[in-house]
PDB file of C-alpha atoms and ligand atoms in Angstrom:
ATOM      1  CA  UNK A 271     173.949   0.903-183.641  1.00 52.00           C
ATOM      2  CA  UNK A 272     172.754   3.403-181.058  1.00 59.00           C
ATOM      3  CA  UNK A 273     176.282   4.887-180.983  1.00 67.00           C
ATOM      4  CA  UNK A 274     176.211   5.329-184.782  1.00 74.00           C
ATOM      5  CA  UNK A 275     172.827   7.069-184.688  1.00 72.00           C
ATOM      6  CA  UNK A 276     174.023   9.327-181.898  1.00 66.00           C
ATOM      7  CA  UNK A 277     177.151  10.373-183.749  1.00 72.00           C
ATOM      8  CA  UNK A 278     175.143  11.056-186.976  1.00 68.00           C
ATOM      9  CA  UNK A 279     172.766  13.120-184.902  1.00 54.00           C
ATOM     10  CA  UNK A 280     175.654  15.073-183.340  1.00 60.00           C
ATOM     11  CA  UNK A 281     177.181  15.726-186.780  1.00 59.00           C
ATOM     12  CA  UNK A 282     173.784  16.930-188.023  1.00 50.00           C
ATOM     13  CA  UNK A 283     173.377  19.271-185.028  1.00 46.00           C
ATOM     14  CA  UNK A 284     176.908  20.637-185.574  1.00 51.00           C
ATOM     15  CA  UNK A 285     176.109  21.288-189.275  1.00 52.00           C
ATOM     16  CA  UNK A 286     172.851  23.087-188.413  1.00 47.00           C
ATOM     17  CA  UNK A 287     174.647  25.143-185.757  1.00 49.00           C
ATOM     18  CA  UNK A 288     177.288  26.122-188.311  1.00 53.00           C
ATOM     19  CA  UNK A 289     174.604  27.247-190.762  1.00 56.00           C
ATOM     20  CA  UNK A 290     172.867  29.255-188.063  1.00 69.00           C
ATOM     21  CA  UNK A 291     176.030  30.804-186.641  1.00 91.00           C
ATOM     22  CA  UNK A 292     176.640  34.530-186.969  1.00 97.00           C
ATOM     23  CA  UNK A 293     180.081  35.382-188.327  1.00 98.00           C
ATOM     24  CA  UNK A 294     181.621  38.842-188.158  1.00 98.00           C
ATOM     25  CA  UNK A 295     184.415  39.172-190.714  1.00 98.00           C
ATOM     26  CA  UNK A 296     186.922  41.736-189.464  1.00 98.00           C
ATOM     27  CA  UNK A 297     190.339  43.273-189.464  1.00 97.00           C
ATOM     28  CA  UNK A 298     190.329  43.169-185.705  1.00 96.00           C
ATOM     29  CA  UNK A 299     191.968  46.570-185.057  1.00 96.00           C
ATOM     30  CA  UNK A 300     189.645  48.373-187.495  1.00 98.00           C
ATOM     31  CA  UNK A 301     187.462  50.990-185.830  1.00 98.00           C
ATOM     32  CA  UNK A 302     184.510  50.267-188.173  1.00 98.00           C
ATOM     33  CA  UNK A 303     184.761  46.645-186.987  1.00 98.00           C
ATOM     34  CA  UNK A 304     184.749  47.848-183.397  1.00 98.00           C
ATOM     35  CA  UNK A 305     181.474  49.657-184.118  1.00 98.00           C
ATOM     36  CA  UNK A 306     179.845  46.408-185.326  1.00 98.00           C
ATOM     37  CA  UNK A 307     181.413  44.360-182.520  1.00 98.00           C
ATOM     38  CA  UNK A 308     180.152  46.786-179.860  1.00 98.00           C
ATOM     39  CA  UNK A 309     176.606  46.579-181.277  1.00 98.00           C
ATOM     40  CA  UNK A 310     176.706  42.753-181.329  1.00 98.00           C
ATOM     41  CA  UNK A 311     178.007  42.669-177.751  1.00 97.00           C
ATOM     42  CA  UNK A 312     175.423  45.247-176.665  1.00 97.00           C
ATOM     43  CA  UNK A 313     172.595  43.102-178.037  1.00 97.00           C
ATOM     44  CA  UNK A 314     174.161  39.976-176.500  1.00 96.00           C
ATOM     45  CA  UNK A 315     174.288  38.216-179.869  1.00 96.00           C
ATOM     46  CA  UNK A 316     176.225  34.977-180.107  1.00 96.00           C
ATOM     47  CA  UNK A 317     178.790  35.306-182.916  1.00 97.00           C
ATOM     48  CA  UNK A 318     182.241  34.290-184.056  1.00 97.00           C
ATOM     49  CA  UNK A 319     184.815  36.832-185.198  1.00 97.00           C
ATOM     50  CA  UNK A 320     186.601  35.795-188.393  1.00 97.00           C
ATOM     51  CA  UNK A 321     189.576  38.083-188.099  1.00 97.00           C
ATOM     52  CA  UNK A 322     192.082  38.846-190.881  1.00 97.00           C
ATOM     53  CA  UNK A 323     195.181  40.913-191.484  1.00 96.00           C
ATOM     54  CA  UNK A 324     194.664  43.885-193.885  1.00 94.00           C
ATOM     55  CA  UNK A 325     194.604  42.822-197.573  1.00 94.00           C
ATOM     56  CA  UNK A 326     194.002  39.202-196.481  1.00 95.00           C
ATOM     57  CA  UNK A 327     190.573  40.330-195.204  1.00 97.00           C
ATOM     58  CA  UNK A 328     189.214  39.997-198.750  1.00 97.00           C
ATOM     59  CA  UNK A 329     189.558  36.219-198.357  1.00 97.00           C
ATOM     60  CA  UNK A 330     186.888  36.547-195.685  1.00 97.00           C
ATOM     61  CA  UNK A 331     184.606  39.084-197.355  1.00 98.00           C
ATOM     62  CA  UNK A 332     184.305  38.189-201.062  1.00 97.00           C
ATOM     63  CA  UNK A 333     183.634  34.435-200.753  1.00 97.00           C
ATOM     64  CA  UNK A 334     180.830  35.200-198.310  1.00 96.00           C
ATOM     65  CA  UNK A 335     179.140  37.678-200.619  1.00 96.00           C
ATOM     66  CA  UNK A 336     180.411  40.813-198.877  1.00 97.00           C
ATOM     67  CA  UNK A 337     182.239  43.645-200.637  1.00 96.00           C
ATOM     68  CA  UNK A 338     185.830  44.789-200.303  1.00 96.00           C
ATOM     69  CA  UNK A 339     185.531  46.247-196.823  1.00 98.00           C
ATOM     70  CA  UNK A 340     185.070  44.925-193.306  1.00 98.00           C
ATOM     71  CA  UNK A 341     183.015  44.550-191.191  1.00 98.00           C
ATOM     72  CA  UNK A 342     180.771  41.981-192.854  1.00 98.00           C
ATOM     73  CA  UNK A 343     178.134  40.204-190.775  1.00 98.00           C
ATOM     74  CA  UNK A 344     177.033  36.818-192.097  1.00 98.00           C
ATOM     75  CA  UNK A 345     173.739  35.573-190.628  1.00 97.00           C
ATOM     76  CA  UNK A 346     171.030  33.090-191.513  1.00 96.00           C
ATOM     77  CA  UNK A 347     168.934  36.143-192.534  1.00 95.00           C
ATOM     78  CA  UNK A 348     171.538  37.489-194.973  1.00 97.00           C
ATOM     79  CA  UNK A 349     174.923  39.129-195.399  1.00 98.00           C
ATOM     80  CA  UNK A 350     175.391  42.716-194.189  1.00 98.00           C
ATOM     81  CA  UNK A 351     178.460  44.448-195.544  1.00 97.00           C
ATOM     82  CA  UNK A 352     178.257  47.911-194.031  1.00 98.00           C
ATOM     83  CA  UNK A 353     178.490  48.781-190.346  1.00 98.00           C
ATOM     84  CA  UNK A 354     175.298  50.876-190.376  1.00 98.00           C
ATOM     85  CA  UNK A 355     173.360  48.052-192.076  1.00 98.00           C
ATOM     86  CA  UNK A 356     174.683  45.699-189.385  1.00 98.00           C
ATOM     87  CA  UNK A 357     173.419  47.967-186.578  1.00 98.00           C
ATOM     88  CA  UNK A 358     170.028  48.334-188.297  1.00 98.00           C
ATOM     89  CA  UNK A 359     169.721  44.577-188.781  1.00 98.00           C
ATOM     90  CA  UNK A 360     170.575  43.929-185.127  1.00 98.00           C
ATOM     91  CA  UNK A 361     167.889  46.405-184.051  1.00 97.00           C
ATOM     92  CA  UNK A 362     165.343  44.795-186.361  1.00 97.00           C
ATOM     93  CA  UNK A 363     165.850  41.353-184.819  1.00 96.00           C
ATOM     94  CA  UNK A 364     166.426  42.518-181.224  1.00 95.00           C
ATOM     95  CA  UNK A 365     164.282  40.647-178.742  1.00 92.00           C
ATOM     96  CA  UNK A 366     164.865  43.237-176.013  1.00 95.00           C
ATOM     97  CA  UNK A 367     163.323  46.517-177.236  1.00 93.00           C
ATOM     98  CA  UNK A 368     165.129  48.496-174.506  1.00 95.00           C
ATOM     99  CA  UNK A 369     168.418  47.664-176.231  1.00 97.00           C
ATOM    100  CA  UNK A 370     167.502  49.232-179.563  1.00 98.00           C
ATOM    101  CA  UNK A 371     170.161  51.616-180.854  1.00 98.00           C
ATOM    102  CA  UNK A 372     167.781  53.583-183.108  1.00 98.00           C
ATOM    103  CA  UNK A 373     165.120  55.335-180.975  1.00 97.00           C
ATOM    104  CA  UNK A 374     161.435  54.683-181.643  1.00 96.00           C
ATOM    105  CA  UNK A 375     160.756  58.440-181.498  1.00 97.00           C
ATOM    106  CA  UNK A 376     161.031  59.655-185.074  1.00 98.00           C
ATOM    107  CA  UNK A 377     162.777  62.980-184.502  1.00 98.00           C
ATOM    108  CA  UNK A 378     165.343  61.334-182.214  1.00 98.00           C
ATOM    109  CA  UNK A 379     165.861  58.549-184.727  1.00 98.00           C
ATOM    110  CA  UNK A 380     166.534  61.065-187.495  1.00 98.00           C
ATOM    111  CA  UNK A 381     169.052  62.829-185.263  1.00 98.00           C
ATOM    112  CA  UNK A 382     170.823  59.541-184.528  1.00 98.00           C
ATOM    113  CA  UNK A 383     170.904  58.631-188.223  1.00 98.00           C
ATOM    114  CA  UNK A 384     172.283  62.042-189.177  1.00 98.00           C
ATOM    115  CA  UNK A 385     175.047  61.887-186.572  1.00 98.00           C
ATOM    116  CA  UNK A 386     175.935  58.307-187.483  1.00 98.00           C
ATOM    117  CA  UNK A 387     176.221  59.275-191.140  1.00 98.00           C
ATOM    118  CA  UNK A 388     178.417  62.270-190.300  1.00 98.00           C
ATOM    119  CA  UNK A 389     180.745  60.162-188.110  1.00 98.00           C
ATOM    120  CA  UNK A 390     180.911  57.372-190.723  1.00 98.00           C
ATOM    121  CA  UNK A 391     181.702  59.739-193.569  1.00 98.00           C
ATOM    122  CA  UNK A 392     183.952  62.257-191.803  1.00 98.00           C
ATOM    123  CA  UNK A 393     185.345  61.004-188.525  1.00 98.00           C
ATOM    124  CA  UNK A 394     186.060  57.364-189.475  1.00 98.00           C
ATOM    125  CA  UNK A 395     188.233  58.117-192.517  1.00 98.00           C
ATOM    126  CA  UNK A 396     189.913  61.080-190.741  1.00 98.00           C
ATOM    127  CA  UNK A 397     190.905  59.041-187.672  1.00 98.00           C
ATOM    128  CA  UNK A 398     192.264  56.273-189.887  1.00 98.00           C
ATOM    129  CA  UNK A 399     194.331  58.676-192.011  1.00 98.00           C
ATOM    130  CA  UNK A 400     195.729  60.600-189.069  1.00 98.00           C
ATOM    131  CA  UNK A 401     196.739  57.466-187.162  1.00 98.00           C
ATOM    132  CA  UNK A 402     198.244  55.744-190.196  1.00 97.00           C
ATOM    133  CA  UNK A 403     200.169  58.927-191.024  1.00 97.00           C
ATOM    134  CA  UNK A 404     201.794  58.698-187.583  1.00 97.00           C
ATOM    135  CA  UNK A 405     202.255  54.913-187.667  1.00 97.00           C
ATOM    136  CA  UNK A 406     203.278  53.781-191.137  1.00 96.00           C
ATOM    137  CA  UNK A 407     206.792  55.189-190.699  1.00 96.00           C
ATOM    138  CA  UNK A 408     207.159  53.218-187.454  1.00 96.00           C
ATOM    139  CA  UNK A 409     207.972  49.859-189.044  1.00 95.00           C
ATOM    140  CA  UNK A 410     208.592  47.784-185.909  1.00 95.00           C
ATOM    141  CA  UNK A 411     205.486  48.995-184.060  1.00 96.00           C
ATOM    142  CA  UNK A 412     203.303  48.775-187.159  1.00 96.00           C
ATOM    143  CA  UNK A 413     204.398  45.186-187.825  1.00 95.00           C
ATOM    144  CA  UNK A 414     203.596  44.317-184.215  1.00 95.00           C
ATOM    145  CA  UNK A 415     200.107  45.791-184.625  1.00 94.00           C
ATOM    146  CA  UNK A 416     199.496  44.013-187.934  1.00 94.00           C
ATOM    147  CA  UNK A 417     200.535  40.710-186.399  1.00 94.00           C
ATOM    148  CA  UNK A 418     197.706  41.019-183.881  1.00 93.00           C
ATOM    149  CA  UNK A 419     195.180  40.398-186.675  1.00 93.00           C
ATOM    150  CA  UNK A 420     194.250  37.201-188.440  1.00 95.00           C
ATOM    151  CA  UNK A 421     195.077  33.502-188.199  1.00 96.00           C
ATOM    152  CA  UNK A 422     198.655  32.297-187.607  1.00 96.00           C
ATOM    153  CA  UNK A 423     199.475  31.822-191.304  1.00 97.00           C
ATOM    154  CA  UNK A 424     198.535  35.441-192.090  1.00 97.00           C
ATOM    155  CA  UNK A 425     200.515  36.714-189.093  1.00 95.00           C
ATOM    156  CA  UNK A 426     203.512  34.805-190.395  1.00 96.00           C
ATOM    157  CA  UNK A 427     203.200  36.455-193.817  1.00 96.00           C
ATOM    158  CA  UNK A 428     202.676  39.981-192.488  1.00 94.00           C
ATOM    159  CA  UNK A 429     206.389  40.505-191.653  1.00 93.00           C
ATOM    160  CA  UNK A 430     207.823  39.650-195.104  1.00 95.00           C
ATOM    161  CA  UNK A 431     204.975  41.386-196.956  1.00 95.00           C
ATOM    162  CA  UNK A 432     205.056  44.518-194.756  1.00 96.00           C
ATOM    163  CA  UNK A 433     206.489  46.848-197.466  1.00 96.00           C
ATOM    164  CA  UNK A 434     203.693  45.779-199.808  1.00 95.00           C
ATOM    165  CA  UNK A 435     200.979  46.129-197.170  1.00 95.00           C
ATOM    166  CA  UNK A 436     202.321  49.533-196.179  1.00 96.00           C
ATOM    167  CA  UNK A 437     202.309  50.912-199.711  1.00 96.00           C
ATOM    168  CA  UNK A 438     198.843  49.415-200.364  1.00 96.00           C
ATOM    169  CA  UNK A 439     197.519  51.198-197.245  1.00 96.00           C
ATOM    170  CA  UNK A 440     199.226  54.468-198.261  1.00 97.00           C
ATOM    171  CA  UNK A 441     197.696  54.281-201.726  1.00 97.00           C
ATOM    172  CA  UNK A 442     194.231  53.078-200.714  1.00 96.00           C
ATOM    173  CA  UNK A 443     193.737  55.784-198.096  1.00 97.00           C
ATOM    174  CA  UNK A 444     195.864  58.467-199.822  1.00 97.00           C
ATOM    175  CA  UNK A 445     198.048  59.031-196.763  1.00 97.00           C
ATOM    176  CA  UNK A 446     200.361  62.025-196.991  1.00 97.00           C
ATOM    177  CA  UNK A 447     201.168  65.157-194.970  1.00 96.00           C
ATOM    178  CA  UNK A 448     198.408  67.256-196.549  1.00 98.00           C
ATOM    179  CA  UNK A 449     195.696  64.625-196.095  1.00 98.00           C
ATOM    180  CA  UNK A 450     196.853  64.066-192.498  1.00 98.00           C
ATOM    181  CA  UNK A 451     196.514  67.799-191.848  1.00 98.00           C
ATOM    182  CA  UNK A 452     193.034  67.885-193.406  1.00 98.00           C
ATOM    183  CA  UNK A 453     192.037  64.862-191.313  1.00 98.00           C
ATOM    184  CA  UNK A 454     193.215  66.609-188.154  1.00 98.00           C
ATOM    185  CA  UNK A 455     190.926  69.545-189.065  1.00 98.00           C
ATOM    186  CA  UNK A 456     187.954  67.223-189.764  1.00 98.00           C
ATOM    187  CA  UNK A 457     188.443  65.562-186.354  1.00 98.00           C
ATOM    188  CA  UNK A 458     188.602  68.994-184.751  1.00 98.00           C
ATOM    189  CA  UNK A 459     185.274  69.968-186.399  1.00 98.00           C
ATOM    190  CA  UNK A 460     183.546  66.774-185.249  1.00 98.00           C
ATOM    191  CA  UNK A 461     184.938  67.057-181.723  1.00 98.00           C
ATOM    192  CA  UNK A 462     183.754  70.696-181.558  1.00 98.00           C
ATOM    193  CA  UNK A 463     180.254  69.649-182.656  1.00 98.00           C
ATOM    194  CA  UNK A 464     180.122  66.863-180.051  1.00 98.00           C
ATOM    195  CA  UNK A 465     181.443  69.172-177.346  1.00 98.00           C
ATOM    196  CA  UNK A 466     178.724  71.700-178.071  1.00 98.00           C
ATOM    197  CA  UNK A 467     176.136  68.931-177.666  1.00 98.00           C
ATOM    198  CA  UNK A 468     177.512  67.518-174.430  1.00 98.00           C
ATOM    199  CA  UNK A 469     178.192  70.920-172.839  1.00 98.00           C
ATOM    200  CA  UNK A 470     174.992  70.502-170.752  1.00 97.00           C
ATOM    201  CA  UNK A 471     176.496  67.423-169.071  1.00 97.00           C
ATOM    202  CA  UNK A 472     174.388  64.820-170.903  1.00 98.00           C
ATOM    203  CA  UNK A 473     175.564  61.211-170.868  1.00 98.00           C
ATOM    204  CA  UNK A 474     174.407  60.354-174.402  1.00 98.00           C
ATOM    205  CA  UNK A 475     174.418  62.250-177.683  1.00 98.00           C
ATOM    206  CA  UNK A 476     170.679  61.801-178.316  1.00 98.00           C
ATOM    207  CA  UNK A 477     168.041  61.103-175.654  1.00 97.00           C
ATOM    208  CA  UNK A 478     168.874  59.392-172.397  1.00 96.00           C
ATOM    209  CA  UNK A 479     170.151  56.007-173.493  1.00 97.00           C
ATOM    210  CA  UNK A 480     172.917  54.535-175.631  1.00 98.00           C
ATOM    211  CA  UNK A 481     172.243  54.909-179.357  1.00 98.00           C
ATOM    212  CA  UNK A 482     173.948  54.167-182.672  1.00 98.00           C
ATOM    213  CA  UNK A 483     175.276  57.749-182.565  1.00 99.00           C
ATOM    214  CA  UNK A 484     177.214  57.102-179.330  1.00 98.00           C
ATOM    215  CA  UNK A 485     178.585  53.739-180.478  1.00 98.00           C
ATOM    216  CA  UNK A 486     179.636  55.185-183.827  1.00 99.00           C
ATOM    217  CA  UNK A 487     181.318  58.250-182.331  1.00 99.00           C
ATOM    218  CA  UNK A 488     183.117  56.334-179.582  1.00 98.00           C
ATOM    219  CA  UNK A 489     184.254  53.484-181.854  1.00 98.00           C
ATOM    220  CA  UNK A 490     185.451  55.652-184.709  1.00 98.00           C
ATOM    221  CA  UNK A 491     187.389  57.964-182.376  1.00 98.00           C
ATOM    222  CA  UNK A 492     188.264  55.243-179.838  1.00 98.00           C
ATOM    223  CA  UNK A 493     191.805  54.768-181.050  1.00 98.00           C
ATOM    224  CA  UNK A 494     192.428  58.472-180.467  1.00 98.00           C
ATOM    225  CA  UNK A 495     191.959  57.937-176.708  1.00 98.00           C
ATOM    226  CA  UNK A 496     192.930  54.252-176.184  1.00 97.00           C
ATOM    227  CA  UNK A 497     190.013  53.143-173.938  1.00 97.00           C
ATOM    228  CA  UNK A 498     190.841  50.133-171.758  1.00 96.00           C
ATOM    229  CA  UNK A 499     187.595  48.413-172.868  1.00 97.00           C
ATOM    230  CA  UNK A 500     188.199  48.732-176.657  1.00 97.00           C
ATOM    231  CA  UNK A 501     187.146  45.422-178.280  1.00 96.00           C
ATOM    232  CA  UNK A 502     190.613  44.857-179.719  1.00 95.00           C
ATOM    233  CA  UNK A 503     193.395  44.806-177.140  1.00 92.00           C
ATOM    234  CA  UNK A 504     195.385  47.941-177.868  1.00 93.00           C
ATOM    235  CA  UNK A 505     199.039  48.028-176.816  1.00 92.00           C
ATOM    236  CA  UNK A 506     199.945  49.912-173.641  1.00 94.00           C
ATOM    237  CA  UNK A 507     200.039  53.597-174.501  1.00 95.00           C
ATOM    238  CA  UNK A 508     203.671  53.991-173.393  1.00 94.00           C
ATOM    239  CA  UNK A 509     204.661  51.388-175.999  1.00 95.00           C
ATOM    240  CA  UNK A 510     203.166  53.469-178.833  1.00 96.00           C
ATOM    241  CA  UNK A 511     205.256  55.851-180.974  1.00 96.00           C
ATOM    242  CA  UNK A 512     205.727  59.364-179.559  1.00 96.00           C
ATOM    243  CA  UNK A 513     203.469  60.949-182.233  1.00 96.00           C
ATOM    244  CA  UNK A 514     200.569  58.718-181.168  1.00 97.00           C
ATOM    245  CA  UNK A 515     201.169  59.190-177.435  1.00 98.00           C
ATOM    246  CA  UNK A 516     201.094  62.992-177.836  1.00 97.00           C
ATOM    247  CA  UNK A 517     197.876  62.797-179.876  1.00 98.00           C
ATOM    248  CA  UNK A 518     196.140  60.458-177.403  1.00 98.00           C
ATOM    249  CA  UNK A 519     197.122  62.604-174.431  1.00 98.00           C
ATOM    250  CA  UNK A 520     195.779  65.692-176.153  1.00 98.00           C
ATOM    251  CA  UNK A 521     192.481  63.996-177.147  1.00 98.00           C
ATOM    252  CA  UNK A 522     191.963  62.426-173.722  1.00 98.00           C
ATOM    253  CA  UNK A 523     192.080  65.876-172.154  1.00 98.00           C
ATOM    254  CA  UNK A 524     189.250  67.133-174.386  1.00 98.00           C
ATOM    255  CA  UNK A 525     185.614  66.971-173.155  1.00 98.00           C
ATOM    256  CA  UNK A 526     184.778  64.818-176.216  1.00 98.00           C
ATOM    257  CA  UNK A 527     187.718  62.532-175.386  1.00 98.00           C
ATOM    258  CA  UNK A 528     186.520  62.141-171.789  1.00 98.00           C
ATOM    259  CA  UNK A 529     182.997  61.499-173.125  1.00 98.00           C
ATOM    260  CA  UNK A 530     184.361  58.550-175.161  1.00 98.00           C
ATOM    261  CA  UNK A 531     186.290  57.148-172.191  1.00 98.00           C
ATOM    262  CA  UNK A 532     183.122  57.415-170.036  1.00 98.00           C
ATOM    263  CA  UNK A 533     180.980  55.699-172.683  1.00 98.00           C
ATOM    264  CA  UNK A 534     183.488  52.862-172.907  1.00 98.00           C
ATOM    265  CA  UNK A 535     183.769  52.479-169.140  1.00 98.00           C
ATOM    266  CA  UNK A 536     179.990  52.562-168.603  1.00 98.00           C
ATOM    267  CA  UNK A 537     178.431  51.115-171.755  1.00 98.00           C
ATOM    268  CA  UNK A 538     180.912  48.929-173.652  1.00 97.00           C
ATOM    269  CA  UNK A 539     179.429  45.493-172.977  1.00 90.00           C
ATOM    270  CA  UNK A 540     181.973  42.681-172.664  1.00 88.00           C
ATOM    271  CA  UNK A 541     182.457  40.568-175.783  1.00 89.00           C
ATOM    272  CA  UNK A 542     179.892  37.888-176.567  1.00 84.00           C
ATOM    273  CA  UNK A 543     182.053  36.489-179.405  1.00 87.00           C
ATOM    274  CA  UNK A 544     183.010  32.845-179.364  1.00 79.00           C
ATOM    275  CA  UNK A 545     186.649  31.898-179.782  1.00 68.00           C
TER     276      UNK A 545
HETATM  277  N1  GSH B 898     181.194  52.156-194.930  1.00 53.74           N
HETATM  278  C1  GSH B 898     181.902  51.035-194.433  1.00 53.74           C
HETATM  279  C2  GSH B 898     183.364  51.398-194.240  1.00 53.74           C
HETATM  280  C3  GSH B 898     184.189  50.298-193.657  1.00 53.74           C
HETATM  281  C4  GSH B 898     185.686  50.511-193.880  1.00 53.74           C
HETATM  282  O1  GSH B 898     186.126  51.585-194.316  1.00 53.74           O
HETATM  283  N2  GSH B 898     186.453  49.461-193.580  1.00 53.74           N
HETATM  284  C5  GSH B 898     187.897  49.478-193.776  1.00 53.74           C
HETATM  285  C6  GSH B 898     188.619  49.100-192.487  1.00 53.74           C
HETATM  286  S1  GSH B 898     188.495  50.386-191.299  1.00 53.74           S
HETATM  287  C7  GSH B 898     188.297  48.415-194.784  1.00 53.74           C
HETATM  288  O2  GSH B 898     187.732  47.352-194.822  1.00 53.74           O
HETATM  289  N3  GSH B 898     189.324  48.712-195.573  1.00 53.74           N
HETATM  290  C8  GSH B 898     189.904  47.740-196.446  1.00 53.74           C
HETATM  291  C9  GSH B 898     189.798  48.089-197.884  1.00 53.74           C
HETATM  292  O3  GSH B 898     189.311  49.183-198.207  1.00 53.74           O
HETATM  293  O4  GSH B 898     190.231  47.254-198.676  1.00 53.74           O
HETATM  294  C10 GSH B 898     181.246  50.569-193.120  1.00 53.74           C
HETATM  295  O5  GSH B 898     180.743  51.415-192.376  1.00 53.74           O
HETATM  296  O6  GSH B 898     181.203  49.364-192.879  1.00 53.74           O
END
């Protein structure tokens, strides 16, 4: 009798916990997902990552009321399907005000929002295009990377469906030599802007603590410098294709590249995600 009550009670608690659990739907190696993951880890939020391979990610987003893209954060308070909305939501519910990623000071907050928007619109797509342009032709490496995302059944399907996934990625992001060249120029412009800002030796882009601008810049350009603390375990650099190794070495030597590596080493909180 008592045993029966206890087990009903445990089932009930498990159900309530499930309803209250925060779920981050991702393609684990995506840099926009890294931005959301870093913010969750920074705030010390308890969450579970629901990771998918590209294309399969829509099985995680649509049924939960998200859109086509990841990250999507599912919480008891609602579904947030854009990385900036996720960071804003986390700030709104933060219990520790010192952890807020959008400064209370209005002019600083506007600066952070402007930089975040610029990185989201320019840097994120440019990094993705440039890296894919150097990776999609490297079938074996690319398959290995794709197989690091998603549950076992998706990983098993990634090999046979690789030609389809590759052409879907090429089409969706319009990857070709010209767009890769334009992306390289966009990255150059953003890096130049950041380097002008940090020329005085500052540790953060705005003010004197970590903000959404720093997390967005470092996440969206992270895969250009392969930081050891990136929230998705990147392969060892010497295992990457030569075109990527050359790019990473060049970017790491830049002041903006070193700025990202420093941010990661100093401010990338360890993951608070549950397995
Ligand atoms: N504005 C969105 C962009 C996110 C985004 O571009 N996500 C990519 C992965 S890096 C995606 O889900 N692509 C899959 C698709 O477009 O189907 C955000 O900041 O959350």
